[in-house]
CSV table of C-alpha atoms in Angstrom, one decimal:
chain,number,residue,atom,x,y,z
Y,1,UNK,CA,22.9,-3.2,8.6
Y,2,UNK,CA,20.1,-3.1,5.7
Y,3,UNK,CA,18.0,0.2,5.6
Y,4,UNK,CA,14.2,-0.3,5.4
Y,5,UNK,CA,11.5,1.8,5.3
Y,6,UNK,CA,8.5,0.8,6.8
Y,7,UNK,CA,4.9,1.9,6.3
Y,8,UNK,CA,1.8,2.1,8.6
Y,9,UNK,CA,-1.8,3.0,7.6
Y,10,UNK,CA,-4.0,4.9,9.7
Y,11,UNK,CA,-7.6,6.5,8.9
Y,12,UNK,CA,-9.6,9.4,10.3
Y,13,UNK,CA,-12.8,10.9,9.5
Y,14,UNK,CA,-13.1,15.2,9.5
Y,15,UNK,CA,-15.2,17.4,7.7
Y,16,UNK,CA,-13.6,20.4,6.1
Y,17,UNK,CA,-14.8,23.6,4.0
Y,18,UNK,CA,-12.3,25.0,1.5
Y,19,UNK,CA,-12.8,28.7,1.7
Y,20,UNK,CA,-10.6,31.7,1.9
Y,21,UNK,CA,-12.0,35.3,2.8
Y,22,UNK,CA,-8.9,37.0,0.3
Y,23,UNK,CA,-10.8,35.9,-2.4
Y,24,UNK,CA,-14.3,36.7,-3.5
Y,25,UNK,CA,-17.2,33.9,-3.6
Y,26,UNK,CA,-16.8,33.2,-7.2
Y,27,UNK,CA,-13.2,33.0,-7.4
Y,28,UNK,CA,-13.7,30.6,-4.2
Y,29,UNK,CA,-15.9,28.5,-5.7
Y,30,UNK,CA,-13.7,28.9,-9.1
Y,31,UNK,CA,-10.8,27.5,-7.2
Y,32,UNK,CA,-12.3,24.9,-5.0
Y,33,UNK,CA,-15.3,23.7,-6.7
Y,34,UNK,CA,-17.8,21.4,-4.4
Y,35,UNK,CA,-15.2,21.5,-1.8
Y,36,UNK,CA,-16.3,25.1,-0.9
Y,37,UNK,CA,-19.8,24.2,0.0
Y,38,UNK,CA,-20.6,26.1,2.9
Y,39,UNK,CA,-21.8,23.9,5.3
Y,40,UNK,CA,-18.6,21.6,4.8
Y,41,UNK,CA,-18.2,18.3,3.7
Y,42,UNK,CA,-16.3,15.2,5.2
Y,43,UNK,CA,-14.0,12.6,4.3
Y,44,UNK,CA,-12.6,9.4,5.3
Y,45,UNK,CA,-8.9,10.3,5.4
Y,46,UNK,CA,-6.4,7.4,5.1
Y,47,UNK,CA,-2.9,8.2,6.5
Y,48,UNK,CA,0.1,6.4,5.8
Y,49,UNK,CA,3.7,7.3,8.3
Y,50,UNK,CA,6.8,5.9,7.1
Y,51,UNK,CA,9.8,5.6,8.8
Y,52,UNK,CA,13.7,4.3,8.1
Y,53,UNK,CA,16.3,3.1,9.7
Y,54,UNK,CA,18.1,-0.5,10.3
Y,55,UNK,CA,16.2,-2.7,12.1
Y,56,UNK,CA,17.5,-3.6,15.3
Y,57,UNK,CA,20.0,-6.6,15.5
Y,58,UNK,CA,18.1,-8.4,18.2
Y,59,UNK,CA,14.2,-8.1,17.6
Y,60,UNK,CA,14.1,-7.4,14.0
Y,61,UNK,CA,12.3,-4.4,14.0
Y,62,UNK,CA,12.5,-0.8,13.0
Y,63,UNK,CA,10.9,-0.2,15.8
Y,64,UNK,CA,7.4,-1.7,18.1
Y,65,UNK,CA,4.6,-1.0,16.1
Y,66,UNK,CA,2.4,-0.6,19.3
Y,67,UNK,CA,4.6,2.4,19.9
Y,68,UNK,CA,4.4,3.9,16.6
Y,69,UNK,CA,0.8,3.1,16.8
Y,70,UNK,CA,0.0,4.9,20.3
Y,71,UNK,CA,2.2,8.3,18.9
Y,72,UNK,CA,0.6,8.5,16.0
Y,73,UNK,CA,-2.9,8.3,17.8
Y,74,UNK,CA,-1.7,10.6,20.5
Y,75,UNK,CA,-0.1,13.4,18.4
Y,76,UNK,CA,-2.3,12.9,15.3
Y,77,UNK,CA,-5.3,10.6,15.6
Y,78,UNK,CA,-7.0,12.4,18.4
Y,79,UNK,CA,-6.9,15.8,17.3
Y,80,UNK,CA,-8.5,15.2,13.6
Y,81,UNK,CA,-10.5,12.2,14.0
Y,82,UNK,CA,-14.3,13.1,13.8
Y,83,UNK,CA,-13.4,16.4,14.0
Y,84,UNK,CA,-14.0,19.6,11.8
Y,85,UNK,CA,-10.9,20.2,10.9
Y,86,UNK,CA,-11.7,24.3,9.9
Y,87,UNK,CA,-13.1,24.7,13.6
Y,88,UNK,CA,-11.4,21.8,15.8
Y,89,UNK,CA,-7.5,22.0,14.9
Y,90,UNK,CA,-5.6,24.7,16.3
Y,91,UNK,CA,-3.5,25.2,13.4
Y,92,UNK,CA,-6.7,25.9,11.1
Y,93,UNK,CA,-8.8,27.4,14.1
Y,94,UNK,CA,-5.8,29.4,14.7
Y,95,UNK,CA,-5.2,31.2,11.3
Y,96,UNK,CA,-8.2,30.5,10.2
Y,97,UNK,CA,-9.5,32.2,7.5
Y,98,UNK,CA,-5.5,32.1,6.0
Y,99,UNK,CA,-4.9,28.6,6.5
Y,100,UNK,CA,-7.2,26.8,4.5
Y,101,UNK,CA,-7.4,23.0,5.9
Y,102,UNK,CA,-6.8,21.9,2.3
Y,103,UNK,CA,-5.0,18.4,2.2
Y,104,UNK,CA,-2.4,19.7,0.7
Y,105,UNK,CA,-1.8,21.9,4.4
Y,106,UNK,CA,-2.8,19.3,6.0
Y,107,UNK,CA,-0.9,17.3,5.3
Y,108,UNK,CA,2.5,20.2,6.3
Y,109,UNK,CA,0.2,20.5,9.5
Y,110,UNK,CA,0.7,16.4,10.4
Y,111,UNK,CA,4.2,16.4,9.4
Y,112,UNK,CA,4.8,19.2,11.3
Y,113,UNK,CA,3.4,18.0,14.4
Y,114,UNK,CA,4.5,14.3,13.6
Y,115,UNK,CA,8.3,16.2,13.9
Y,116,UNK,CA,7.9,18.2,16.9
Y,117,UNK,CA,7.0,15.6,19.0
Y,118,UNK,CA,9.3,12.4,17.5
Y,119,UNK,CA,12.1,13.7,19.3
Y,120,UNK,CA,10.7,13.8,22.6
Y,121,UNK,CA,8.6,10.1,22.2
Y,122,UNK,CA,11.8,8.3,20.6
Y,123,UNK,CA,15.0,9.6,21.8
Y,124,UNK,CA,17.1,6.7,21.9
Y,125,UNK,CA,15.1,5.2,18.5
Y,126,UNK,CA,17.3,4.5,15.4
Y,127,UNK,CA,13.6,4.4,13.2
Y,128,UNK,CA,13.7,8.5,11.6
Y,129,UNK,CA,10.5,9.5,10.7
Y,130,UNK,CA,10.3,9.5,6.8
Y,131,UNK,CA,7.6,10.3,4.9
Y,132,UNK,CA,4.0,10.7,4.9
Y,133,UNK,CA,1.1,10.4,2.6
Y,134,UNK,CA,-2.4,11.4,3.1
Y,135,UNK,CA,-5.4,9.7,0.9
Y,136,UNK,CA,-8.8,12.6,0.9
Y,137,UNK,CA,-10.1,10.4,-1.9
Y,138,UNK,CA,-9.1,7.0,-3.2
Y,139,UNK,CA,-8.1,9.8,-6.4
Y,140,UNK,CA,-6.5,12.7,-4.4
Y,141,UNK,CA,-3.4,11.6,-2.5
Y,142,UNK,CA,-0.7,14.2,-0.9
Y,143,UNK,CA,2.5,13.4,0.1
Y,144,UNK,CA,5.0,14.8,2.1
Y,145,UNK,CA,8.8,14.3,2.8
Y,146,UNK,CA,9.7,14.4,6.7
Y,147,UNK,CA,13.1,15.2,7.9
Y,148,UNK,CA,16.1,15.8,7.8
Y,149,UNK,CA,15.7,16.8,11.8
Y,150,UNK,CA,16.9,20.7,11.1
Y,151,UNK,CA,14.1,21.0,8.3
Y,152,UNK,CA,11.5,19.3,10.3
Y,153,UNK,CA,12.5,21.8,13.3
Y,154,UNK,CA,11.6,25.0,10.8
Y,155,UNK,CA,8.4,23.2,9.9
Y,156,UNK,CA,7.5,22.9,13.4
Y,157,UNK,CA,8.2,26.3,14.3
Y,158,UNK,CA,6.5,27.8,11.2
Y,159,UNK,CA,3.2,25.9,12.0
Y,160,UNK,CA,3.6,27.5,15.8
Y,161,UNK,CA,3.5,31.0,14.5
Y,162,UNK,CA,1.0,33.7,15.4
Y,163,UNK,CA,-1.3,34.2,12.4
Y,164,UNK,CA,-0.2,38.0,11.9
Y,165,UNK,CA,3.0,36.7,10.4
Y,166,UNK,CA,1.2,34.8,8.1
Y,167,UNK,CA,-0.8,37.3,6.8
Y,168,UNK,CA,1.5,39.9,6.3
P,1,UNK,CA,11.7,2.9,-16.4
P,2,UNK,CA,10.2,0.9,-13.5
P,3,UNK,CA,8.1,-2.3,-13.5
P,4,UNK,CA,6.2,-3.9,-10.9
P,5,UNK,CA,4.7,-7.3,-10.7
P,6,UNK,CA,2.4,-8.2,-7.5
P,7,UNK,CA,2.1,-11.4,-5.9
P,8,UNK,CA,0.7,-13.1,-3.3
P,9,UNK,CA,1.2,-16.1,-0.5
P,10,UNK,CA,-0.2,-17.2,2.6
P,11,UNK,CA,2.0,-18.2,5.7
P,12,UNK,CA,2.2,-18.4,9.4
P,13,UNK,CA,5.0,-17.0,11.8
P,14,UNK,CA,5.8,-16.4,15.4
P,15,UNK,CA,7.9,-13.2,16.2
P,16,UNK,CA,9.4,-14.2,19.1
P,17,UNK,CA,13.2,-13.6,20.1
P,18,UNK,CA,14.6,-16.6,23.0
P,19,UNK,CA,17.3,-13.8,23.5
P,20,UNK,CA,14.3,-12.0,25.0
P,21,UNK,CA,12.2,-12.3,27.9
P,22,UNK,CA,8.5,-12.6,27.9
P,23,UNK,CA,7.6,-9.4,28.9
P,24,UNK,CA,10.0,-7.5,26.6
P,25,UNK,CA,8.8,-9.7,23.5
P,26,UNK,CA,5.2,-9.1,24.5
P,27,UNK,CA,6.3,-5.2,24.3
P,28,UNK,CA,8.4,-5.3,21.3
P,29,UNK,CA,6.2,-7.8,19.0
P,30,UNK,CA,2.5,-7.1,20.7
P,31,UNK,CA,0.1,-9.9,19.1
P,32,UNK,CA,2.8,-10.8,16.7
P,33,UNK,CA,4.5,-12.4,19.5
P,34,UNK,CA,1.8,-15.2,20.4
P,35,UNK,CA,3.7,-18.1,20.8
P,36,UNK,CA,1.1,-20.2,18.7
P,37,UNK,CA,1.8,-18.5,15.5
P,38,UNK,CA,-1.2,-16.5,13.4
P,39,UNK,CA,-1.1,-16.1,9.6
P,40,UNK,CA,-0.8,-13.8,6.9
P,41,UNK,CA,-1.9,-13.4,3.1
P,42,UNK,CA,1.5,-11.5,2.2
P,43,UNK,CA,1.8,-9.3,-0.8
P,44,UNK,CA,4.5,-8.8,-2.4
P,45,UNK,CA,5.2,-6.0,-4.8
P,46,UNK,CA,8.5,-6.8,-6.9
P,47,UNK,CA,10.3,-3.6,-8.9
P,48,UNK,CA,12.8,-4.0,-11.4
P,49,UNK,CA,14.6,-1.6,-13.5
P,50,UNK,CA,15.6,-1.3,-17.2
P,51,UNK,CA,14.8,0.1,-20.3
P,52,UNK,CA,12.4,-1.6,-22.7
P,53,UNK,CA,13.6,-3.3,-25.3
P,54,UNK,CA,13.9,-1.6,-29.2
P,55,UNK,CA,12.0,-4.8,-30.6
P,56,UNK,CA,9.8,-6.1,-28.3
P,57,UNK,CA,9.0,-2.9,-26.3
P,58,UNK,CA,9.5,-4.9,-23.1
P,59,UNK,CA,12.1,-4.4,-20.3
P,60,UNK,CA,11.9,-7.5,-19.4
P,61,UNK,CA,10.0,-11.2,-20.1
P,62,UNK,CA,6.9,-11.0,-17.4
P,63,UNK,CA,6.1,-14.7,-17.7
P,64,UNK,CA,10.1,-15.4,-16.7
P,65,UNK,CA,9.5,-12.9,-13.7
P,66,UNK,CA,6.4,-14.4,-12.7
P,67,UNK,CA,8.4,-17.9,-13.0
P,68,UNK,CA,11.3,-16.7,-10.7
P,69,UNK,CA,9.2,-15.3,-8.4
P,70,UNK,CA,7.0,-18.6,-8.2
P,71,UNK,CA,10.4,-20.0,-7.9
P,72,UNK,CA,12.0,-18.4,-5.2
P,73,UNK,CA,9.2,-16.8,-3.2
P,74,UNK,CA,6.4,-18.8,-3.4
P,75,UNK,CA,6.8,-21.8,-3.8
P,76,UNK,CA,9.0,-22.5,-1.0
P,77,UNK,CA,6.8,-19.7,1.5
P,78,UNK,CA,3.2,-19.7,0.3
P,79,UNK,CA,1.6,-22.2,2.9
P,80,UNK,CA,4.1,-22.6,5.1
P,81,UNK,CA,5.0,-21.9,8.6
P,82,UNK,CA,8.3,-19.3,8.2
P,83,UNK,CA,9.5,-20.0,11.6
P,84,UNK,CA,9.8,-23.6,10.9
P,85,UNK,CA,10.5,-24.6,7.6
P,86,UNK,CA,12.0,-21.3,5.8
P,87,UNK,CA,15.2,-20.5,6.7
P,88,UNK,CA,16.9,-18.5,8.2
P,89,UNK,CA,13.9,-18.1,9.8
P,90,UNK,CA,14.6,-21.0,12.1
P,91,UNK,CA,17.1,-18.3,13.9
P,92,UNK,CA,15.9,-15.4,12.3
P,93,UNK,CA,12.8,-13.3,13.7
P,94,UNK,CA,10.7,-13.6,10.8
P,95,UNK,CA,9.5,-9.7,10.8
P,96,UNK,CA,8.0,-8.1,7.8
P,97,UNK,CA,11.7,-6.3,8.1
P,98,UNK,CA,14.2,-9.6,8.1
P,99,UNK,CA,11.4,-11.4,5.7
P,100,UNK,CA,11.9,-8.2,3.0
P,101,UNK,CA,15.3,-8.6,3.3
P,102,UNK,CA,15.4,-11.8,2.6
P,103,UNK,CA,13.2,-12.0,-0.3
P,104,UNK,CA,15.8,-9.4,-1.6
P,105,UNK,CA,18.3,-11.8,-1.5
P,106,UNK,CA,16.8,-14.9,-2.8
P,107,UNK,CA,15.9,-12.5,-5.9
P,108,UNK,CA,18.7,-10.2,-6.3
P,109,UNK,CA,20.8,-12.7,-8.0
P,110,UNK,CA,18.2,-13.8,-10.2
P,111,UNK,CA,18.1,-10.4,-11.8
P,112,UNK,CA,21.9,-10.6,-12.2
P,113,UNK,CA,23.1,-10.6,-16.1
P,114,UNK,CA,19.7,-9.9,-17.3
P,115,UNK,CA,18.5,-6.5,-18.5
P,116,UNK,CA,16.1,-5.8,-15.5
P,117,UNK,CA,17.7,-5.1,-12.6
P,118,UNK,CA,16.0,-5.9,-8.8
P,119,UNK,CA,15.1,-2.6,-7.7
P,120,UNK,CA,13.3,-2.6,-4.5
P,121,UNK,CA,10.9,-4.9,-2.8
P,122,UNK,CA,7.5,-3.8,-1.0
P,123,UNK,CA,6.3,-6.9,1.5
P,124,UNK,CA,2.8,-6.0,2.8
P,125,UNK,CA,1.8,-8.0,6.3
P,126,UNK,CA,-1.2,-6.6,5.9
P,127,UNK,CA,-3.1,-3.9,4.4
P,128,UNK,CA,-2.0,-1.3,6.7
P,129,UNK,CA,1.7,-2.5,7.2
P,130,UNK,CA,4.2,-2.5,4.6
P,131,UNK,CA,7.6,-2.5,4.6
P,132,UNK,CA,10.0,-1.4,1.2
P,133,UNK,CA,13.8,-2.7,0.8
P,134,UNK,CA,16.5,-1.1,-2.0
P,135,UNK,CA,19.0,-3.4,-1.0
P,136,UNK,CA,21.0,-1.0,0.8
Protein backbone atom coordinates (compact mmCIF):
# COMPACT_ATOMS: atom_id res chain seq x y z
CA UNK A 1 0.00 0.00 0.00
CA UNK A 2 1.52 3.60 -0.87
CA UNK A 3 2.76 5.64 2.16
CA UNK A 4 1.47 9.27 2.36
CA UNK A 5 1.91 11.86 4.57
CA UNK A 6 -0.77 14.17 5.01
CA UNK A 7 -0.85 17.66 6.36
CA UNK A 8 -3.47 19.75 8.27
CA UNK A 9 -3.23 23.52 9.17
CA UNK A 10 -4.55 24.85 12.26
CA UNK A 11 -4.13 28.50 13.84
CA UNK A 12 -4.25 29.92 17.30
CA UNK A 13 -3.77 33.22 18.78
CA UNK A 14 -1.49 33.63 22.36
CA UNK A 15 0.45 36.26 23.67
CA UNK A 16 3.86 35.31 25.10
CA UNK A 17 6.83 37.28 26.93
CA UNK A 18 10.39 35.79 26.32
CA UNK A 19 12.08 36.32 29.63
CA UNK A 20 14.18 34.16 31.82
CA UNK A 21 15.05 35.24 35.57
CA UNK A 22 18.81 33.23 35.16
CA UNK A 23 19.82 35.96 33.21
CA UNK A 24 20.09 39.61 33.92
CA UNK A 25 17.72 42.29 32.00
CA UNK A 26 20.30 43.22 29.55
CA UNK A 27 21.40 39.94 28.61
CA UNK A 28 17.46 39.19 28.29
CA UNK A 29 16.84 41.77 26.22
CA UNK A 30 20.38 40.91 24.39
CA UNK A 31 18.92 37.48 23.64
CA UNK A 32 15.36 38.06 22.90
CA UNK A 33 15.11 41.50 21.56
CA UNK A 34 11.28 42.94 21.26
CA UNK A 35 10.14 39.62 22.21
CA UNK A 36 11.09 40.44 25.90
CA UNK A 37 8.82 43.37 26.20
CA UNK A 38 7.36 43.12 29.48
CA UNK A 39 3.87 43.35 29.10
CA UNK A 40 3.99 40.54 26.27
CA UNK A 41 3.17 40.50 22.97
CA UNK A 42 0.93 38.08 20.75
CA UNK A 43 0.92 36.22 17.67
CA UNK A 44 -1.27 34.52 15.26
CA UNK A 45 0.26 31.06 15.39
CA UNK A 46 -0.25 28.76 12.39
CA UNK A 47 0.09 25.05 13.18
CA UNK A 48 0.61 22.40 10.75
CA UNK A 49 0.16 18.22 12.09
CA UNK A 50 1.33 15.69 9.77
CA UNK A 51 0.72 12.29 9.81
CA UNK A 52 1.77 8.86 7.73
CA UNK A 53 0.64 5.85 7.01
CA UNK A 54 -1.26 3.91 4.03
CA UNK A 55 -4.47 4.97 3.46
CA UNK A 56 -7.09 2.62 4.12
CA UNK A 57 -8.09 0.20 1.24
CA UNK A 58 -11.83 1.03 1.49
CA UNK A 59 -12.27 4.89 2.11
CA UNK A 60 -9.14 6.26 0.83
CA UNK A 61 -8.07 7.92 3.72
CA UNK A 62 -5.26 8.18 6.20
CA UNK A 63 -7.58 8.70 8.42
CA UNK A 64 -11.21 11.12 8.97
CA UNK A 65 -10.18 14.46 9.04
CA UNK A 66 -13.10 15.40 11.35
CA UNK A 67 -11.26 13.20 13.87
CA UNK A 68 -7.96 14.59 13.49
CA UNK A 69 -9.62 17.87 13.57
CA UNK A 70 -11.63 17.35 16.99
CA UNK A 71 -7.96 15.86 18.70
CA UNK A 72 -6.12 18.43 17.67
CA UNK A 73 -8.73 20.98 19.03
CA UNK A 74 -9.19 18.97 22.12
CA UNK A 75 -5.55 18.26 23.13
CA UNK A 76 -4.07 21.41 21.53
CA UNK A 77 -6.47 24.13 20.28
CA UNK A 78 -8.12 24.78 23.54
CA UNK A 79 -5.42 25.03 25.77
CA UNK A 80 -3.31 27.86 23.71
CA UNK A 81 -5.87 29.56 21.70
CA UNK A 82 -6.40 33.22 23.10
CA UNK A 83 -4.44 32.29 25.74
CA UNK A 84 -1.19 33.69 27.37
CA UNK A 85 0.79 31.17 26.91
CA UNK A 86 3.60 32.31 29.95
CA UNK A 87 0.42 32.25 32.45
CA UNK A 88 -2.30 29.89 30.83
CA UNK A 89 -0.36 26.60 29.86
CA UNK A 90 0.65 24.31 32.49
CA UNK A 91 3.81 23.43 31.10
CA UNK A 92 4.99 27.19 30.99
CA UNK A 93 2.86 28.19 34.22
CA UNK A 94 4.41 25.15 35.68
CA UNK A 95 8.17 25.84 35.27
CA UNK A 96 7.78 28.97 34.72
CA UNK A 97 10.40 31.15 34.95
CA UNK A 98 12.77 28.02 33.36
CA UNK A 99 10.68 27.17 30.60
CA UNK A 100 10.55 30.01 28.46
CA UNK A 101 7.28 29.69 26.05
CA UNK A 102 9.63 30.36 23.15
CA UNK A 103 8.40 28.66 19.89
CA UNK A 104 11.06 26.78 19.66
CA UNK A 105 9.50 24.94 23.35
CA UNK A 106 6.55 25.20 22.13
CA UNK A 107 6.62 23.70 19.77
CA UNK A 108 8.47 20.24 22.14
CA UNK A 109 5.41 21.25 24.41
CA UNK A 110 2.64 20.36 21.35
CA UNK A 111 4.45 17.49 20.23
CA UNK A 112 4.69 16.28 23.46
CA UNK A 113 1.19 16.44 24.27
CA UNK A 114 0.10 15.64 20.56
CA UNK A 115 2.06 12.07 21.58
CA UNK A 116 0.66 11.44 24.90
CA UNK A 117 -2.64 11.44 24.03
CA UNK A 118 -2.55 9.82 20.12
CA UNK A 119 -2.41 6.52 21.61
CA UNK A 120 -5.35 6.73 23.72
CA UNK A 121 -7.70 8.77 20.72
CA UNK A 122 -6.44 6.24 17.87
CA UNK A 123 -5.74 2.88 18.97
CA UNK A 124 -6.76 0.86 16.24
CA UNK A 125 -5.43 3.91 13.58
CA UNK A 126 -2.76 2.89 10.98
CA UNK A 127 -2.26 7.16 10.47
CA UNK A 128 1.26 7.69 13.03
CA UNK A 129 1.60 10.97 13.99
CA UNK A 130 4.55 12.55 12.02
CA UNK A 131 5.66 15.75 12.18
CA UNK A 132 4.79 19.11 13.16
CA UNK A 133 5.59 22.64 12.24
CA UNK A 134 4.60 25.80 14.00
CA UNK A 135 4.52 29.38 11.93
CA UNK A 136 5.15 32.54 15.02
CA UNK A 137 5.67 34.72 12.02
CA UNK A 138 5.19 34.24 8.28
CA UNK A 139 9.53 34.42 8.74
CA UNK A 140 9.94 32.29 11.95
CA UNK A 141 8.87 28.73 11.47
CA UNK A 142 9.79 25.68 13.93
CA UNK A 143 9.55 22.30 13.24
CA UNK A 144 9.52 19.24 15.04
CA UNK A 145 9.88 15.48 14.26
CA UNK A 146 7.11 13.24 16.18
CA UNK A 147 7.65 9.63 16.81
CA UNK A 148 8.94 6.87 16.72
CA UNK A 149 6.22 5.83 19.69
CA UNK A 150 9.24 5.04 22.41
CA UNK A 151 10.79 8.67 21.68
CA UNK A 152 7.58 10.39 21.82
CA UNK A 153 6.81 8.41 25.29
CA UNK A 154 10.31 10.19 26.77
CA UNK A 155 9.00 13.41 25.41
CA UNK A 156 5.85 13.07 27.09
CA UNK A 157 7.24 12.18 30.32
CA UNK A 158 9.99 14.88 30.26
CA UNK A 159 7.35 17.61 29.67
CA UNK A 160 5.32 15.98 32.96
CA UNK A 161 8.25 16.54 35.20
CA UNK A 162 8.21 18.59 38.40
CA UNK A 163 10.16 21.88 37.63
CA UNK A 164 12.96 21.03 40.40
CA UNK A 165 14.39 18.52 37.96
CA UNK A 166 14.66 21.00 35.50
CA UNK A 167 16.39 23.39 37.31
CA UNK A 168 18.87 21.41 38.82
CA UNK B 1 19.48 19.30 -5.71
CA UNK B 2 15.70 19.64 -5.70
CA UNK B 3 13.34 21.65 -7.95
CA UNK B 4 9.87 22.41 -7.60
CA UNK B 5 7.34 23.74 -10.04
CA UNK B 6 3.73 24.70 -8.75
CA UNK B 7 0.61 24.37 -10.58
CA UNK B 8 -2.74 24.80 -10.38
CA UNK B 9 -6.45 23.25 -11.57
CA UNK B 10 -9.88 23.47 -10.59
CA UNK B 11 -12.23 20.33 -10.25
CA UNK B 12 -15.18 18.85 -8.56
CA UNK B 13 -15.45 15.40 -6.64
CA UNK B 14 -17.70 13.40 -4.41
CA UNK B 15 -15.87 11.16 -1.78
CA UNK B 16 -18.27 8.73 -1.31
CA UNK B 17 -17.61 4.88 -1.03
CA UNK B 18 -21.01 2.46 -2.29
CA UNK B 19 -19.14 -0.23 -0.16
CA UNK B 20 -20.23 2.07 2.63
CA UNK B 21 -23.26 3.06 4.22
CA UNK B 22 -24.55 6.53 4.68
CA UNK B 23 -23.86 7.07 8.03
CA UNK B 24 -20.29 5.63 7.98
CA UNK B 25 -19.45 7.85 4.81
CA UNK B 26 -20.94 10.81 6.43
CA UNK B 27 -18.35 9.94 9.39
CA UNK B 28 -15.41 9.03 7.39
CA UNK B 29 -15.66 11.82 4.53
CA UNK B 30 -17.76 14.69 6.64
CA UNK B 31 -18.77 17.47 3.94
CA UNK B 32 -16.51 15.84 1.48
CA UNK B 33 -19.13 13.25 1.24
CA UNK B 34 -22.12 15.36 -0.16
CA UNK B 35 -23.40 13.40 -2.73
CA UNK B 36 -23.77 16.52 -5.11
CA UNK B 37 -20.06 17.06 -5.40
CA UNK B 38 -18.22 20.61 -4.29
CA UNK B 39 -15.04 21.87 -5.99
CA UNK B 40 -11.63 22.56 -5.47
CA UNK B 41 -8.71 24.98 -6.92
CA UNK B 42 -5.97 22.16 -6.36
CA UNK B 43 -2.30 22.93 -6.16
CA UNK B 44 0.03 20.92 -7.02
CA UNK B 45 3.68 21.18 -6.04
CA UNK B 46 5.84 18.80 -8.42
CA UNK B 47 9.65 17.89 -7.05
CA UNK B 48 12.20 16.41 -9.14
CA UNK B 49 15.70 15.50 -8.51
CA UNK B 50 19.04 15.90 -10.40
CA UNK B 51 21.95 17.78 -10.59
CA UNK B 52 22.17 20.79 -12.87
CA UNK B 53 23.69 20.55 -15.89
CA UNK B 54 27.67 21.72 -16.48
CA UNK B 55 26.53 23.90 -19.56
CA UNK B 56 23.32 25.18 -19.01
CA UNK B 57 23.31 25.25 -15.24
CA UNK B 58 19.79 23.60 -15.31
CA UNK B 59 18.67 20.16 -13.92
CA UNK B 60 16.21 20.03 -16.01
CA UNK B 61 14.21 22.00 -19.21
CA UNK B 62 11.24 23.90 -17.03
CA UNK B 63 9.25 24.80 -20.10
CA UNK B 64 9.26 20.62 -20.90
CA UNK B 65 8.10 20.17 -17.12
CA UNK B 66 5.57 22.70 -17.41
CA UNK B 67 4.50 20.85 -20.76
CA UNK B 68 4.27 17.40 -19.12
CA UNK B 69 2.54 18.62 -16.44
CA UNK B 70 -0.09 20.50 -18.68
CA UNK B 71 -0.05 17.25 -20.34
CA UNK B 72 -0.78 14.75 -17.91
CA UNK B 73 -2.31 16.72 -14.94
CA UNK B 74 -4.11 19.37 -16.28
CA UNK B 75 -5.31 19.08 -19.06
CA UNK B 76 -7.22 16.06 -18.58
CA UNK B 77 -8.31 17.29 -14.60
CA UNK B 78 -8.44 21.04 -14.59
CA UNK B 79 -12.37 21.63 -15.00
CA UNK B 80 -13.50 18.55 -14.66
CA UNK B 81 -15.61 16.41 -12.38
CA UNK B 82 -12.85 13.51 -11.04
CA UNK B 83 -15.59 11.15 -10.11
CA UNK B 84 -16.81 11.08 -13.51
CA UNK B 85 -14.57 11.59 -16.17
CA UNK B 86 -10.97 10.87 -14.59
CA UNK B 87 -10.26 7.56 -14.11
CA UNK B 88 -9.85 5.53 -11.94
CA UNK B 89 -11.78 7.74 -10.17
CA UNK B 90 -14.94 6.25 -11.63
CA UNK B 91 -14.11 3.36 -8.91
CA UNK B 92 -11.64 5.04 -7.01
CA UNK B 93 -12.55 7.46 -4.02
CA UNK B 94 -11.06 10.44 -5.37
CA UNK B 95 -9.31 11.63 -1.90
CA UNK B 96 -6.53 14.08 -1.78
CA UNK B 97 -4.70 10.57 -0.81
CA UNK B 98 -5.69 8.18 -3.99
CA UNK B 99 -5.62 11.60 -6.30
CA UNK B 100 -1.69 12.15 -5.06
CA UNK B 101 -1.08 8.81 -5.88
CA UNK B 102 -2.23 8.94 -8.89
CA UNK B 103 -0.73 12.05 -10.15
CA UNK B 104 2.45 10.12 -9.17
CA UNK B 105 1.84 7.68 -11.57
CA UNK B 106 0.70 9.47 -14.52
CA UNK B 107 4.18 11.48 -13.97
CA UNK B 108 6.62 8.99 -12.79
CA UNK B 109 7.16 7.63 -16.12
CA UNK B 110 7.46 10.80 -17.70
CA UNK B 111 10.59 11.51 -15.69
CA UNK B 112 11.93 8.04 -16.69
CA UNK B 113 15.30 8.38 -18.97
CA UNK B 114 15.68 11.95 -18.37
CA UNK B 115 18.11 13.51 -15.88
CA UNK B 116 15.39 14.79 -13.38
CA UNK B 117 14.02 12.21 -11.53
CA UNK B 118 10.06 12.54 -9.99
CA UNK B 119 10.77 13.02 -6.46
CA UNK B 120 7.70 13.58 -4.47
CA UNK B 121 4.40 15.16 -5.08
CA UNK B 122 2.55 17.69 -2.61
CA UNK B 123 -1.42 17.92 -3.71
CA UNK B 124 -3.01 20.74 -1.73
CA UNK B 125 -7.18 20.41 -1.38
CA UNK B 126 -7.04 23.36 0.11
CA UNK B 127 -4.94 25.77 1.94
CA UNK B 128 -4.96 24.02 5.10
CA UNK B 129 -4.93 20.26 3.67
CA UNK B 130 -2.08 18.91 1.91
CA UNK B 131 -1.08 15.66 1.33
CA UNK B 132 2.92 14.63 -0.02
CA UNK B 133 3.61 11.20 -1.92
CA UNK B 134 7.52 9.72 -2.52
CA UNK B 135 6.25 6.93 -4.41
CA UNK B 136 6.78 4.50 -1.78
Amino acid sequence: MPQVTLTRRYRFSASHRLHTPLLDEARNFEVYGKCNNPHGHGHNYLLEVAVAGAPDEVTGRLMPLRELDRFVERVILEAVDYKDLNTQVEEFAALTPILVPTTENLAAVVAARLAREWPAAFPASAARLEMLRIHETGRNIFEVRVGPPERSEQLAQTSGEPPVKTCN
Amino acid sequence: MLITRKVEFSASHTCWNPALDPAANEAVYGSEANPNGHGHNYRLEVTLEGEPDPVTGMIVDLKEVKQVLEQAIVMPMDHRHLNREVPPFDKVVPTAENLAVEIWRRLQPRFEGTPARLKLVRLFETEDLYVEYEGR
